[in-house]
Amino acid sequence: MKLVSVVMPTYQRDLLYVERAIQSLLDQNYNNMEILIIDDSPDTYENRSAIKAYILNLRDPRIRYIQNERNLGGALARNVGIRMAKGYYTTFLDDDDRYLPEKISAQVAFMDETGYDMSFSNMLIKTMGEVLIDVRNYSNVWSFEQEEFLKYHLMRHATGTPTFMYVTEKLQSIGGFDDARMGQEFYLMLKTIERGLSIGYLDVYHVVVYKHKGDAISKGDNKIIGENELYERKKSYFHLLSQDQISFVRMRHYAVLAVAYKRNGDFLGMISNLFKAFFAAPTHMLKEGVKFVLKVFEQRRRYAEKTD
């Protein structure tokens, strides 16, 4: 069994969530791993000592606890773990999400069998009350050939950091995460594609991502500024896309901004961007809206059947 490094940054998170994330790692049916917990909270964070005490009291030799001397942010905190990783493979978990027990074993088996440099999979997205509200599924990728997969990524974002698994030396060779305001996982996948790493997709749901009121990164001016920066970066690739694909990227950008403005309580900004999204690609917007509703209801039905 190859050693797997799991990099888990934590920042001002409630101990309850950190416990759940770590327990999901301890519950894995794959034992040969090191868990690199990068504490990026300031010394003034009131729960920092409780989190440290909980981790040290586990007395699990697989866990390595690292306290940053200063706040680095999510991307650079993960890079601390990437540089320290000793595993053949490296994967990631956020401090408020969890793995299902077979996540690591299934992905390692997939990577071993195929020889890919990197792989990713699907995600379940839930409320803190375990209500399924969305899914991320990438079975609609039409090609993993470099240029075609780049087009897919620009349009639909082949992302989901907790689902990523890399051959560690390949990840280290491309420099890990960029310190971007938003879309750090988008930029990492973009770099992975452009550097020519071989990429595989495992069509399973072994990661649960939670949405809650503490998700500050998904709201505020930083979200809007970051999304605009991301869109400007995408525009530099428009020469590779068809006009229809460019229209889709524009539609998606304005739709995401509409959600961001809504979360900020700016309903005028929300409506303005909804109109921009619709007029950028009316057919695509209607199709994507219908598909979103149908996929959530279908996934809820399947999940209900599984838990009955």
C-alpha atoms as a PDB file:
ATOM      1  CA  MET A   1       0.000   0.000   0.000  1.00  0.00           C
ATOM      2  CA  LYS A   2       1.498   3.308  -1.097  1.00  0.00           C
ATOM      3  CA  LEU A   3       1.726   6.071   1.511  1.00  0.00           C
ATOM      4  CA  VAL A   4      -0.898   8.800   0.978  1.00  0.00           C
ATOM      5  CA  SER A   5      -0.460  12.331   2.342  1.00  0.00           C
ATOM      6  CA  VAL A   6      -3.705  14.078   3.283  1.00  0.00           C
ATOM      7  CA  VAL A   7      -3.303  17.857   3.560  1.00  0.00           C
ATOM      8  CA  MET A   8      -5.934  19.528   5.748  1.00  0.00           C
ATOM      9  CA  PRO A   9      -5.638  23.263   6.439  1.00  0.00           C
ATOM     10  CA  THR A  10      -7.766  24.691   9.238  1.00  0.00           C
ATOM     11  CA  TYR A  11      -8.631  28.316   9.895  1.00  0.00           C
ATOM     12  CA  GLN A  12     -10.806  29.584  12.754  1.00  0.00           C
ATOM     13  CA  ARG A  13     -13.096  26.592  12.470  1.00  0.00           C
ATOM     14  CA  ASP A  14     -15.316  25.299  15.242  1.00  0.00           C
ATOM     15  CA  LEU A  15     -13.835  22.240  16.936  1.00  0.00           C
ATOM     16  CA  LEU A  16     -16.967  20.225  16.133  1.00  0.00           C
ATOM     17  CA  TYR A  17     -16.327  20.520  12.394  1.00  0.00           C
ATOM     18  CA  VAL A  18     -12.605  19.795  12.706  1.00  0.00           C
ATOM     19  CA  GLU A  19     -13.407  16.657  14.736  1.00  0.00           C
ATOM     20  CA  ARG A  20     -15.815  15.455  12.053  1.00  0.00           C
ATOM     21  CA  ALA A  21     -13.275  16.030   9.267  1.00  0.00           C
ATOM     22  CA  ILE A  22     -10.470  14.255  11.128  1.00  0.00           C
ATOM     23  CA  GLN A  23     -12.745  11.380  12.175  1.00  0.00           C
ATOM     24  CA  SER A  24     -13.642  10.808   8.532  1.00  0.00           C
ATOM     25  CA  LEU A  25      -9.916  10.293   7.889  1.00  0.00           C
ATOM     26  CA  LEU A  26      -9.496   7.956  10.832  1.00  0.00           C
ATOM     27  CA  ASP A  27     -12.483   5.970   9.521  1.00  0.00           C
ATOM     28  CA  GLN A  28     -10.858   5.343   6.139  1.00  0.00           C
ATOM     29  CA  ASN A  29     -10.458   1.702   5.135  1.00  0.00           C
ATOM     30  CA  TYR A  30      -6.978   2.647   3.858  1.00  0.00           C
ATOM     31  CA  ASN A  31      -4.499   2.909   6.723  1.00  0.00           C
ATOM     32  CA  ASN A  32      -1.169   3.821   5.132  1.00  0.00           C
ATOM     33  CA  MET A  33      -1.462   7.590   5.246  1.00  0.00           C
ATOM     34  CA  GLU A  34      -0.057  10.662   6.922  1.00  0.00           C
ATOM     35  CA  ILE A  35      -2.449  13.439   7.926  1.00  0.00           C
ATOM     36  CA  LEU A  36      -0.880  16.903   7.684  1.00  0.00           C
ATOM     37  CA  ILE A  37      -3.031  19.380   9.611  1.00  0.00           C
ATOM     38  CA  ILE A  38      -1.923  22.931   8.864  1.00  0.00           C
ATOM     39  CA  ASP A  39      -3.304  25.320  11.489  1.00  0.00           C
ATOM     40  CA  ASP A  40      -3.516  28.718   9.803  1.00  0.00           C
ATOM     41  CA  SER A  41      -5.489  30.422  12.596  1.00  0.00           C
ATOM     42  CA  PRO A  42      -4.014  33.407  14.458  1.00  0.00           C
ATOM     43  CA  ASP A  43      -2.847  33.008  18.049  1.00  0.00           C
ATOM     44  CA  THR A  44      -5.794  35.152  19.100  1.00  0.00           C
ATOM     45  CA  TYR A  45      -8.347  32.577  17.859  1.00  0.00           C
ATOM     46  CA  GLU A  46     -10.084  31.389  21.027  1.00  0.00           C
ATOM     47  CA  ASN A  47     -10.508  27.757  19.901  1.00  0.00           C
ATOM     48  CA  ARG A  48      -6.958  27.246  18.637  1.00  0.00           C
ATOM     49  CA  SER A  49      -5.690  25.642  21.849  1.00  0.00           C
ATOM     50  CA  ALA A  50      -8.746  23.352  22.050  1.00  0.00           C
ATOM     51  CA  ILE A  51      -8.191  22.158  18.479  1.00  0.00           C
ATOM     52  CA  LYS A  52      -4.502  21.546  19.146  1.00  0.00           C
ATOM     53  CA  ALA A  53      -5.306  19.652  22.360  1.00  0.00           C
ATOM     54  CA  TYR A  54      -7.884  17.488  20.589  1.00  0.00           C
ATOM     55  CA  ILE A  55      -5.440  16.563  17.832  1.00  0.00           C
ATOM     56  CA  LEU A  56      -2.547  15.812  20.177  1.00  0.00           C
ATOM     57  CA  ASN A  57      -4.799  13.767  22.484  1.00  0.00           C
ATOM     58  CA  LEU A  58      -5.647  11.459  19.591  1.00  0.00           C
ATOM     59  CA  ARG A  59      -2.062  10.184  19.841  1.00  0.00           C
ATOM     60  CA  ASP A  60      -2.244   8.898  16.299  1.00  0.00           C
ATOM     61  CA  PRO A  61       1.260   8.620  14.814  1.00  0.00           C
ATOM     62  CA  ARG A  62      -0.130   9.271  11.354  1.00  0.00           C
ATOM     63  CA  ILE A  63      -1.117  12.841  12.295  1.00  0.00           C
ATOM     64  CA  ARG A  64       1.359  15.711  11.968  1.00  0.00           C
ATOM     65  CA  TYR A  65       0.122  19.016  13.395  1.00  0.00           C
ATOM     66  CA  ILE A  66       1.746  22.206  12.081  1.00  0.00           C
ATOM     67  CA  GLN A  67       1.010  25.715  13.365  1.00  0.00           C
ATOM     68  CA  ASN A  68       1.805  28.508  10.933  1.00  0.00           C
ATOM     69  CA  GLU A  69       3.606  31.445  12.488  1.00  0.00           C
ATOM     70  CA  ARG A  70       1.302  33.806  10.603  1.00  0.00           C
ATOM     71  CA  ASN A  71      -1.867  33.503   8.572  1.00  0.00           C
ATOM     72  CA  LEU A  72      -1.026  32.458   5.010  1.00  0.00           C
ATOM     73  CA  GLY A  73      -4.468  31.852   3.511  1.00  0.00           C
ATOM     74  CA  GLY A  74      -5.889  28.607   2.175  1.00  0.00           C
ATOM     75  CA  ALA A  75      -3.681  28.227  -0.893  1.00  0.00           C
ATOM     76  CA  LEU A  76      -0.345  28.854   0.811  1.00  0.00           C
ATOM     77  CA  ALA A  77      -1.360  26.821   3.866  1.00  0.00           C
ATOM     78  CA  ARG A  78      -1.991  23.844   1.589  1.00  0.00           C
ATOM     79  CA  ASN A  79       1.366  24.458  -0.047  1.00  0.00           C
ATOM     80  CA  VAL A  80       3.036  24.075   3.366  1.00  0.00           C
ATOM     81  CA  GLY A  81       1.538  20.585   3.509  1.00  0.00           C
ATOM     82  CA  ILE A  82       2.469  19.822  -0.081  1.00  0.00           C
ATOM     83  CA  ARG A  83       6.118  20.668   0.585  1.00  0.00           C
ATOM     84  CA  MET A  84       6.139  18.453   3.694  1.00  0.00           C
ATOM     85  CA  ALA A  85       4.309  15.524   2.071  1.00  0.00           C
ATOM     86  CA  LYS A  86       6.170  12.224   2.101  1.00  0.00           C
ATOM     87  CA  GLY A  87       3.451  10.140   0.472  1.00  0.00           C
ATOM     88  CA  TYR A  88       3.533   8.761  -3.047  1.00  0.00           C
ATOM     89  CA  TYR A  89       0.114  10.397  -3.477  1.00  0.00           C
ATOM     90  CA  THR A  90      -1.240  13.645  -2.022  1.00  0.00           C
ATOM     91  CA  THR A  91      -4.898  14.517  -1.547  1.00  0.00           C
ATOM     92  CA  PHE A  92      -6.809  17.247   0.313  1.00  0.00           C
ATOM     93  CA  LEU A  93      -9.607  17.718   2.814  1.00  0.00           C
ATOM     94  CA  ASP A  94     -11.102  20.971   4.062  1.00  0.00           C
ATOM     95  CA  ASP A  95     -11.650  21.314   7.802  1.00  0.00           C
ATOM     96  CA  ASP A  96     -15.449  21.370   7.576  1.00  0.00           C
ATOM     97  CA  ASP A  97     -15.955  18.575   5.017  1.00  0.00           C
ATOM     98  CA  ARG A  98     -15.587  14.812   5.206  1.00  0.00           C
ATOM     99  CA  TYR A  99     -14.608  11.729   3.252  1.00  0.00           C
ATOM    100  CA  LEU A 100     -16.687   8.601   2.996  1.00  0.00           C
ATOM    101  CA  PRO A 101     -14.737   5.565   4.289  1.00  0.00           C
ATOM    102  CA  GLU A 102     -13.699   4.238   0.884  1.00  0.00           C
ATOM    103  CA  LYS A 103     -12.512   7.549  -0.589  1.00  0.00           C
ATOM    104  CA  ILE A 104      -8.763   7.063  -0.336  1.00  0.00           C
ATOM    105  CA  SER A 105      -8.687   3.322  -1.082  1.00  0.00           C
ATOM    106  CA  ALA A 106     -10.849   3.672  -4.200  1.00  0.00           C
ATOM    107  CA  GLN A 107      -8.856   6.592  -5.576  1.00  0.00           C
ATOM    108  CA  VAL A 108      -5.492   4.946  -4.878  1.00  0.00           C
ATOM    109  CA  ALA A 109      -6.666   1.781  -6.635  1.00  0.00           C
ATOM    110  CA  PHE A 110      -7.796   3.899  -9.598  1.00  0.00           C
ATOM    111  CA  MET A 111      -4.482   5.775  -9.749  1.00  0.00           C
ATOM    112  CA  ASP A 112      -2.433   2.590  -9.372  1.00  0.00           C
ATOM    113  CA  GLU A 113      -4.349   0.853 -12.137  1.00  0.00           C
ATOM    114  CA  THR A 114      -4.324   3.704 -14.636  1.00  0.00           C
ATOM    115  CA  GLY A 115      -1.007   5.417 -13.880  1.00  0.00           C
ATOM    116  CA  TYR A 116      -2.506   8.920 -14.010  1.00  0.00           C
ATOM    117  CA  ASP A 117      -0.554  11.837 -12.541  1.00  0.00           C
ATOM    118  CA  MET A 118      -3.749  13.273 -11.091  1.00  0.00           C
ATOM    119  CA  SER A 119      -7.387  12.278 -10.659  1.00  0.00           C
ATOM    120  CA  PHE A 120     -10.610  13.858  -9.450  1.00  0.00           C
ATOM    121  CA  SER A 121     -14.147  12.696  -8.732  1.00  0.00           C
ATOM    122  CA  ASN A 122     -17.662  13.851  -7.831  1.00  0.00           C
ATOM    123  CA  MET A 123     -18.937  15.603  -4.692  1.00  0.00           C
ATOM    124  CA  LEU A 124     -22.105  15.635  -2.631  1.00  0.00           C
ATOM    125  CA  ILE A 125     -22.992  19.093  -1.302  1.00  0.00           C
ATOM    126  CA  LYS A 126     -25.104  19.244   1.842  1.00  0.00           C
ATOM    127  CA  THR A 127     -26.379  21.609   4.486  1.00  0.00           C
ATOM    128  CA  MET A 128     -25.103  21.213   8.032  1.00  0.00           C
ATOM    129  CA  GLY A 129     -28.310  19.270   8.684  1.00  0.00           C
ATOM    130  CA  GLU A 130     -27.245  16.646   6.113  1.00  0.00           C
ATOM    131  CA  VAL A 131     -29.797  17.764   3.511  1.00  0.00           C
ATOM    132  CA  LEU A 132     -28.490  17.213  -0.002  1.00  0.00           C
ATOM    133  CA  ILE A 133     -28.700  20.509  -1.909  1.00  0.00           C
ATOM    134  CA  ASP A 134     -26.414  19.957  -4.897  1.00  0.00           C
ATOM    135  CA  VAL A 135     -23.981  17.577  -6.542  1.00  0.00           C
ATOM    136  CA  ARG A 136     -20.874  18.015  -8.636  1.00  0.00           C
ATOM    137  CA  ASN A 137     -20.680  15.394 -11.369  1.00  0.00           C
ATOM    138  CA  TYR A 138     -18.232  15.471 -14.282  1.00  0.00           C
ATOM    139  CA  SER A 139     -19.431  12.546 -16.354  1.00  0.00           C
ATOM    140  CA  ASN A 140     -20.236  15.047 -19.128  1.00  0.00           C
ATOM    141  CA  VAL A 141     -16.534  15.655 -19.901  1.00  0.00           C
ATOM    142  CA  TRP A 142     -16.394  15.042 -23.644  1.00  0.00           C
ATOM    143  CA  SER A 143     -12.620  14.501 -23.888  1.00  0.00           C
ATOM    144  CA  PHE A 144      -9.505  14.374 -21.689  1.00  0.00           C
ATOM    145  CA  GLU A 145      -7.294  15.327 -24.612  1.00  0.00           C
ATOM    146  CA  GLN A 146      -5.365  18.382 -23.396  1.00  0.00           C
ATOM    147  CA  GLU A 147      -6.925  21.153 -25.480  1.00  0.00           C
ATOM    148  CA  GLU A 148     -10.464  19.768 -25.294  1.00  0.00           C
ATOM    149  CA  PHE A 149     -10.302  19.249 -21.536  1.00  0.00           C
ATOM    150  CA  LEU A 150      -8.972  22.798 -21.207  1.00  0.00           C
ATOM    151  CA  LYS A 151     -12.079  24.027 -23.014  1.00  0.00           C
ATOM    152  CA  TYR A 152     -14.295  21.999 -20.695  1.00  0.00           C
ATOM    153  CA  HIS A 153     -12.527  23.416 -17.646  1.00  0.00           C
ATOM    154  CA  LEU A 154     -12.891  27.005 -18.862  1.00  0.00           C
ATOM    155  CA  MET A 155     -16.607  26.445 -19.344  1.00  0.00           C
ATOM    156  CA  ARG A 156     -17.613  24.244 -16.417  1.00  0.00           C
ATOM    157  CA  HIS A 157     -14.750  24.124 -13.880  1.00  0.00           C
ATOM    158  CA  ALA A 158     -13.385  20.629 -13.283  1.00  0.00           C
ATOM    159  CA  THR A 159     -12.821  21.402  -9.625  1.00  0.00           C
ATOM    160  CA  GLY A 160     -13.417  20.151  -6.123  1.00  0.00           C
ATOM    161  CA  THR A 161     -10.218  20.274  -4.069  1.00  0.00           C
ATOM    162  CA  PRO A 162     -11.184  17.420  -1.685  1.00  0.00           C
ATOM    163  CA  THR A 163     -11.578  15.101  -4.679  1.00  0.00           C
ATOM    164  CA  PHE A 164      -8.122  15.869  -6.099  1.00  0.00           C
ATOM    165  CA  MET A 165      -5.376  13.266  -5.767  1.00  0.00           C
ATOM    166  CA  TYR A 166      -1.906  13.784  -7.253  1.00  0.00           C
ATOM    167  CA  VAL A 167       1.293  11.861  -7.580  1.00  0.00           C
ATOM    168  CA  THR A 168       3.138  13.979  -5.029  1.00  0.00           C
ATOM    169  CA  GLU A 169       6.268  14.644  -7.072  1.00  0.00           C
ATOM    170  CA  LYS A 170       4.105  15.803  -9.999  1.00  0.00           C
ATOM    171  CA  LEU A 171       2.166  18.186  -7.756  1.00  0.00           C
ATOM    172  CA  GLN A 172       5.369  19.554  -6.262  1.00  0.00           C
ATOM    173  CA  SER A 173       6.865  19.989  -9.730  1.00  0.00           C
ATOM    174  CA  ILE A 174       4.068  22.366 -10.809  1.00  0.00           C
ATOM    175  CA  GLY A 175       4.315  24.407  -7.618  1.00  0.00           C
ATOM    176  CA  GLY A 176       1.051  23.529  -5.900  1.00  0.00           C
ATOM    177  CA  PHE A 177      -1.624  26.197  -5.468  1.00  0.00           C
ATOM    178  CA  ASP A 178      -1.410  29.800  -6.667  1.00  0.00           C
ATOM    179  CA  ASP A 179      -2.210  32.483  -4.082  1.00  0.00           C
ATOM    180  CA  ALA A 180      -5.354  33.731  -5.828  1.00  0.00           C
ATOM    181  CA  ARG A 181      -8.185  35.705  -4.231  1.00  0.00           C
ATOM    182  CA  MET A 182     -10.780  33.250  -5.572  1.00  0.00           C
ATOM    183  CA  GLY A 183     -10.779  30.063  -7.599  1.00  0.00           C
ATOM    184  CA  GLN A 184      -7.573  28.550  -6.215  1.00  0.00           C
ATOM    185  CA  GLU A 185      -8.704  25.061  -7.237  1.00  0.00           C
ATOM    186  CA  PHE A 186      -9.603  26.345 -10.713  1.00  0.00           C
ATOM    187  CA  TYR A 187      -6.100  27.719 -11.193  1.00  0.00           C
ATOM    188  CA  LEU A 188      -4.514  24.510  -9.909  1.00  0.00           C
ATOM    189  CA  MET A 189      -6.467  22.412 -12.403  1.00  0.00           C
ATOM    190  CA  LEU A 190      -5.665  24.936 -15.142  1.00  0.00           C
ATOM    191  CA  LYS A 191      -1.969  24.609 -14.362  1.00  0.00           C
ATOM    192  CA  THR A 192      -2.272  20.822 -14.234  1.00  0.00           C
ATOM    193  CA  ILE A 193      -3.756  20.776 -17.730  1.00  0.00           C
ATOM    194  CA  GLU A 194      -1.291  23.271 -19.207  1.00  0.00           C
ATOM    195  CA  ARG A 195       1.745  21.480 -17.754  1.00  0.00           C
ATOM    196  CA  GLY A 196       0.663  18.302 -19.496  1.00  0.00           C
ATOM    197  CA  LEU A 197      -0.029  16.080 -16.481  1.00  0.00           C
ATOM    198  CA  SER A 198      -2.182  13.045 -17.264  1.00  0.00           C
ATOM    199  CA  ILE A 199      -5.620  13.419 -15.682  1.00  0.00           C
ATOM    200  CA  GLY A 200      -8.226  10.795 -14.868  1.00  0.00           C
ATOM    201  CA  TYR A 201     -11.816  10.987 -13.680  1.00  0.00           C
ATOM    202  CA  LEU A 202     -13.325   8.558 -11.163  1.00  0.00           C
ATOM    203  CA  ASP A 203     -17.137   8.646 -11.401  1.00  0.00           C
ATOM    204  CA  VAL A 204     -17.954   8.145  -7.709  1.00  0.00           C
ATOM    205  CA  TYR A 205     -19.286  10.209  -4.779  1.00  0.00           C
ATOM    206  CA  HIS A 206     -16.842   9.752  -1.912  1.00  0.00           C
ATOM    207  CA  VAL A 207     -16.612  13.361  -0.693  1.00  0.00           C
ATOM    208  CA  VAL A 208     -19.213  15.392   1.217  1.00  0.00           C
ATOM    209  CA  VAL A 209     -18.866  19.186   1.134  1.00  0.00           C
ATOM    210  CA  TYR A 210     -20.931  21.287   3.531  1.00  0.00           C
ATOM    211  CA  LYS A 211     -22.436  24.718   3.007  1.00  0.00           C
ATOM    212  CA  HIS A 212     -23.109  26.853   6.050  1.00  0.00           C
ATOM    213  CA  LYS A 213     -23.271  30.445   7.221  1.00  0.00           C
ATOM    214  CA  GLY A 214     -19.573  30.459   7.988  1.00  0.00           C
ATOM    215  CA  ASP A 215     -18.620  30.245   4.321  1.00  0.00           C
ATOM    216  CA  ALA A 216     -17.314  33.813   4.210  1.00  0.00           C
ATOM    217  CA  ILE A 217     -15.311  33.161   1.052  1.00  0.00           C
ATOM    218  CA  SER A 218     -18.535  32.723  -0.933  1.00  0.00           C
ATOM    219  CA  LYS A 219     -19.826  36.192  -0.102  1.00  0.00           C
ATOM    220  CA  GLY A 220     -18.661  39.769   0.189  1.00  0.00           C
ATOM    221  CA  ASP A 221     -16.714  42.049  -2.124  1.00  0.00           C
ATOM    222  CA  ASN A 222     -13.789  39.622  -2.318  1.00  0.00           C
ATOM    223  CA  LYS A 223     -16.043  37.100  -4.054  1.00  0.00           C
ATOM    224  CA  ILE A 224     -17.098  39.628  -6.689  1.00  0.00           C
ATOM    225  CA  ILE A 225     -13.576  40.963  -7.236  1.00  0.00           C
ATOM    226  CA  GLY A 226     -12.191  37.435  -7.415  1.00  0.00           C
ATOM    227  CA  GLU A 227     -14.804  36.292  -9.921  1.00  0.00           C
ATOM    228  CA  ASN A 228     -14.066  39.290 -12.136  1.00  0.00           C
ATOM    229  CA  GLU A 229     -10.340  38.515 -11.979  1.00  0.00           C
ATOM    230  CA  LEU A 230     -11.069  34.906 -12.894  1.00  0.00           C
ATOM    231  CA  TYR A 231     -13.198  36.005 -15.846  1.00  0.00           C
ATOM    232  CA  GLU A 232     -10.416  38.261 -17.117  1.00  0.00           C
ATOM    233  CA  ARG A 233      -8.055  35.283 -16.980  1.00  0.00           C
ATOM    234  CA  LYS A 234     -10.526  33.159 -18.929  1.00  0.00           C
ATOM    235  CA  LYS A 235     -10.793  35.828 -21.624  1.00  0.00           C
ATOM    236  CA  SER A 236      -7.146  35.237 -22.487  1.00  0.00           C
ATOM    237  CA  TYR A 237      -8.223  31.766 -23.721  1.00  0.00           C
ATOM    238  CA  PHE A 238     -11.189  32.907 -25.801  1.00  0.00           C
ATOM    239  CA  HIS A 239      -9.198  32.411 -29.001  1.00  0.00           C
ATOM    240  CA  LEU A 240      -9.394  28.661 -28.323  1.00  0.00           C
ATOM    241  CA  LEU A 241     -13.181  28.641 -27.937  1.00  0.00           C
ATOM    242  CA  SER A 242     -16.046  28.767 -30.381  1.00  0.00           C
ATOM    243  CA  GLN A 243     -18.471  31.681 -30.193  1.00  0.00           C
ATOM    244  CA  ASP A 244     -21.041  29.437 -28.551  1.00  0.00           C
ATOM    245  CA  GLN A 245     -18.523  28.331 -25.929  1.00  0.00           C
ATOM    246  CA  ILE A 246     -17.555  31.958 -25.242  1.00  0.00           C
ATOM    247  CA  SER A 247     -21.236  32.809 -24.765  1.00  0.00           C
ATOM    248  CA  PHE A 248     -21.528  29.977 -22.251  1.00  0.00           C
ATOM    249  CA  VAL A 249     -18.516  31.263 -20.275  1.00  0.00           C
ATOM    250  CA  ARG A 250     -20.041  34.762 -20.195  1.00  0.00           C
ATOM    251  CA  MET A 251     -23.418  33.411 -19.105  1.00  0.00           C
ATOM    252  CA  ARG A 252     -21.840  31.378 -16.311  1.00  0.00           C
ATOM    253  CA  HIS A 253     -19.804  34.355 -15.106  1.00  0.00           C
ATOM    254  CA  TYR A 254     -22.818  36.651 -14.817  1.00  0.00           C
ATOM    255  CA  ALA A 255     -24.918  33.929 -13.187  1.00  0.00           C
ATOM    256  CA  VAL A 256     -22.253  33.421 -10.512  1.00  0.00           C
ATOM    257  CA  LEU A 257     -22.099  37.185  -9.959  1.00  0.00           C
ATOM    258  CA  ALA A 258     -25.880  37.264  -9.564  1.00  0.00           C
ATOM    259  CA  VAL A 259     -25.607  34.744  -6.722  1.00  0.00           C
ATOM    260  CA  ALA A 260     -22.773  36.739  -5.146  1.00  0.00           C
ATOM    261  CA  TYR A 261     -24.769  39.962  -5.228  1.00  0.00           C
ATOM    262  CA  LYS A 262     -27.774  38.178  -3.730  1.00  0.00           C
ATOM    263  CA  ARG A 263     -25.652  36.920  -0.828  1.00  0.00           C
ATOM    264  CA  ASN A 264     -24.479  40.491  -0.297  1.00  0.00           C
ATOM    265  CA  GLY A 265     -28.094  41.670  -0.098  1.00  0.00           C
ATOM    266  CA  ASP A 266     -27.676  43.699  -3.303  1.00  0.00           C
ATOM    267  CA  PHE A 267     -30.794  42.660  -5.193  1.00  0.00           C
ATOM    268  CA  LEU A 268     -30.360  45.319  -7.881  1.00  0.00           C
ATOM    269  CA  GLY A 269     -26.932  43.878  -8.674  1.00  0.00           C
ATOM    270  CA  MET A 270     -28.429  40.397  -8.664  1.00  0.00           C
ATOM    271  CA  ILE A 271     -31.161  41.296 -11.154  1.00  0.00           C
ATOM    272  CA  SER A 272     -28.721  43.202 -13.372  1.00  0.00           C
ATOM    273  CA  ASN A 273     -26.408  40.205 -13.635  1.00  0.00           C
ATOM    274  CA  LEU A 274     -29.268  37.779 -14.190  1.00  0.00           C
ATOM    275  CA  PHE A 275     -30.288  39.834 -17.217  1.00  0.00           C
ATOM    276  CA  LYS A 276     -26.688  39.880 -18.448  1.00  0.00           C
ATOM    277  CA  ALA A 277     -26.481  36.117 -18.023  1.00  0.00           C
ATOM    278  CA  PHE A 278     -29.720  35.552 -19.912  1.00  0.00           C
ATOM    279  CA  PHE A 279     -28.830  37.789 -22.828  1.00  0.00           C
ATOM    280  CA  ALA A 280     -25.299  36.343 -23.044  1.00  0.00           C
ATOM    281  CA  ALA A 281     -26.705  32.869 -23.790  1.00  0.00           C
ATOM    282  CA  PRO A 282     -30.484  32.534 -23.255  1.00  0.00           C
ATOM    283  CA  THR A 283     -30.736  28.938 -24.460  1.00  0.00           C
ATOM    284  CA  HIS A 284     -27.815  27.771 -22.337  1.00  0.00           C
ATOM    285  CA  MET A 285     -29.161  29.563 -19.267  1.00  0.00           C
ATOM    286  CA  LEU A 286     -32.573  27.915 -19.541  1.00  0.00           C
ATOM    287  CA  LYS A 287     -31.032  24.480 -20.147  1.00  0.00           C
ATOM    288  CA  GLU A 288     -28.621  24.798 -17.240  1.00  0.00           C
ATOM    289  CA  GLY A 289     -31.403  25.913 -14.904  1.00  0.00           C
ATOM    290  CA  VAL A 290     -33.573  22.934 -15.777  1.00  0.00           C
ATOM    291  CA  LYS A 291     -30.634  20.516 -15.544  1.00  0.00           C
ATOM    292  CA  PHE A 292     -29.685  21.855 -12.117  1.00  0.00           C
ATOM    293  CA  VAL A 293     -33.167  21.332 -10.694  1.00  0.00           C
ATOM    294  CA  LEU A 294     -33.503  17.855 -12.210  1.00  0.00           C
ATOM    295  CA  LYS A 295     -30.086  16.644 -11.025  1.00  0.00           C
ATOM    296  CA  VAL A 296     -30.681  17.751  -7.451  1.00  0.00           C
ATOM    297  CA  PHE A 297     -34.075  16.023  -7.253  1.00  0.00           C
ATOM    298  CA  GLU A 298     -32.660  12.873  -8.841  1.00  0.00           C
ATOM    299  CA  GLN A 299     -29.693  12.781  -6.480  1.00  0.00           C
ATOM    300  CA  ARG A 300     -31.953  13.335  -3.471  1.00  0.00           C
ATOM    301  CA  ARG A 301     -34.119  10.428  -4.616  1.00  0.00           C
ATOM    302  CA  ARG A 302     -31.115   8.132  -5.002  1.00  0.00           C
ATOM    303  CA  TYR A 303     -29.675   9.194  -1.666  1.00  0.00           C
ATOM    304  CA  ALA A 304     -33.014   8.608   0.068  1.00  0.00           C
ATOM    305  CA  GLU A 305     -33.210   5.101  -1.422  1.00  0.00           C
ATOM    306  CA  LYS A 306     -29.679   4.350  -0.262  1.00  0.00           C
ATOM    307  CA  THR A 307     -30.362   5.415   3.340  1.00  0.00           C
ATOM    308  CA  ASP A 308     -33.753   3.692   3.699  1.00  0.00           C
END
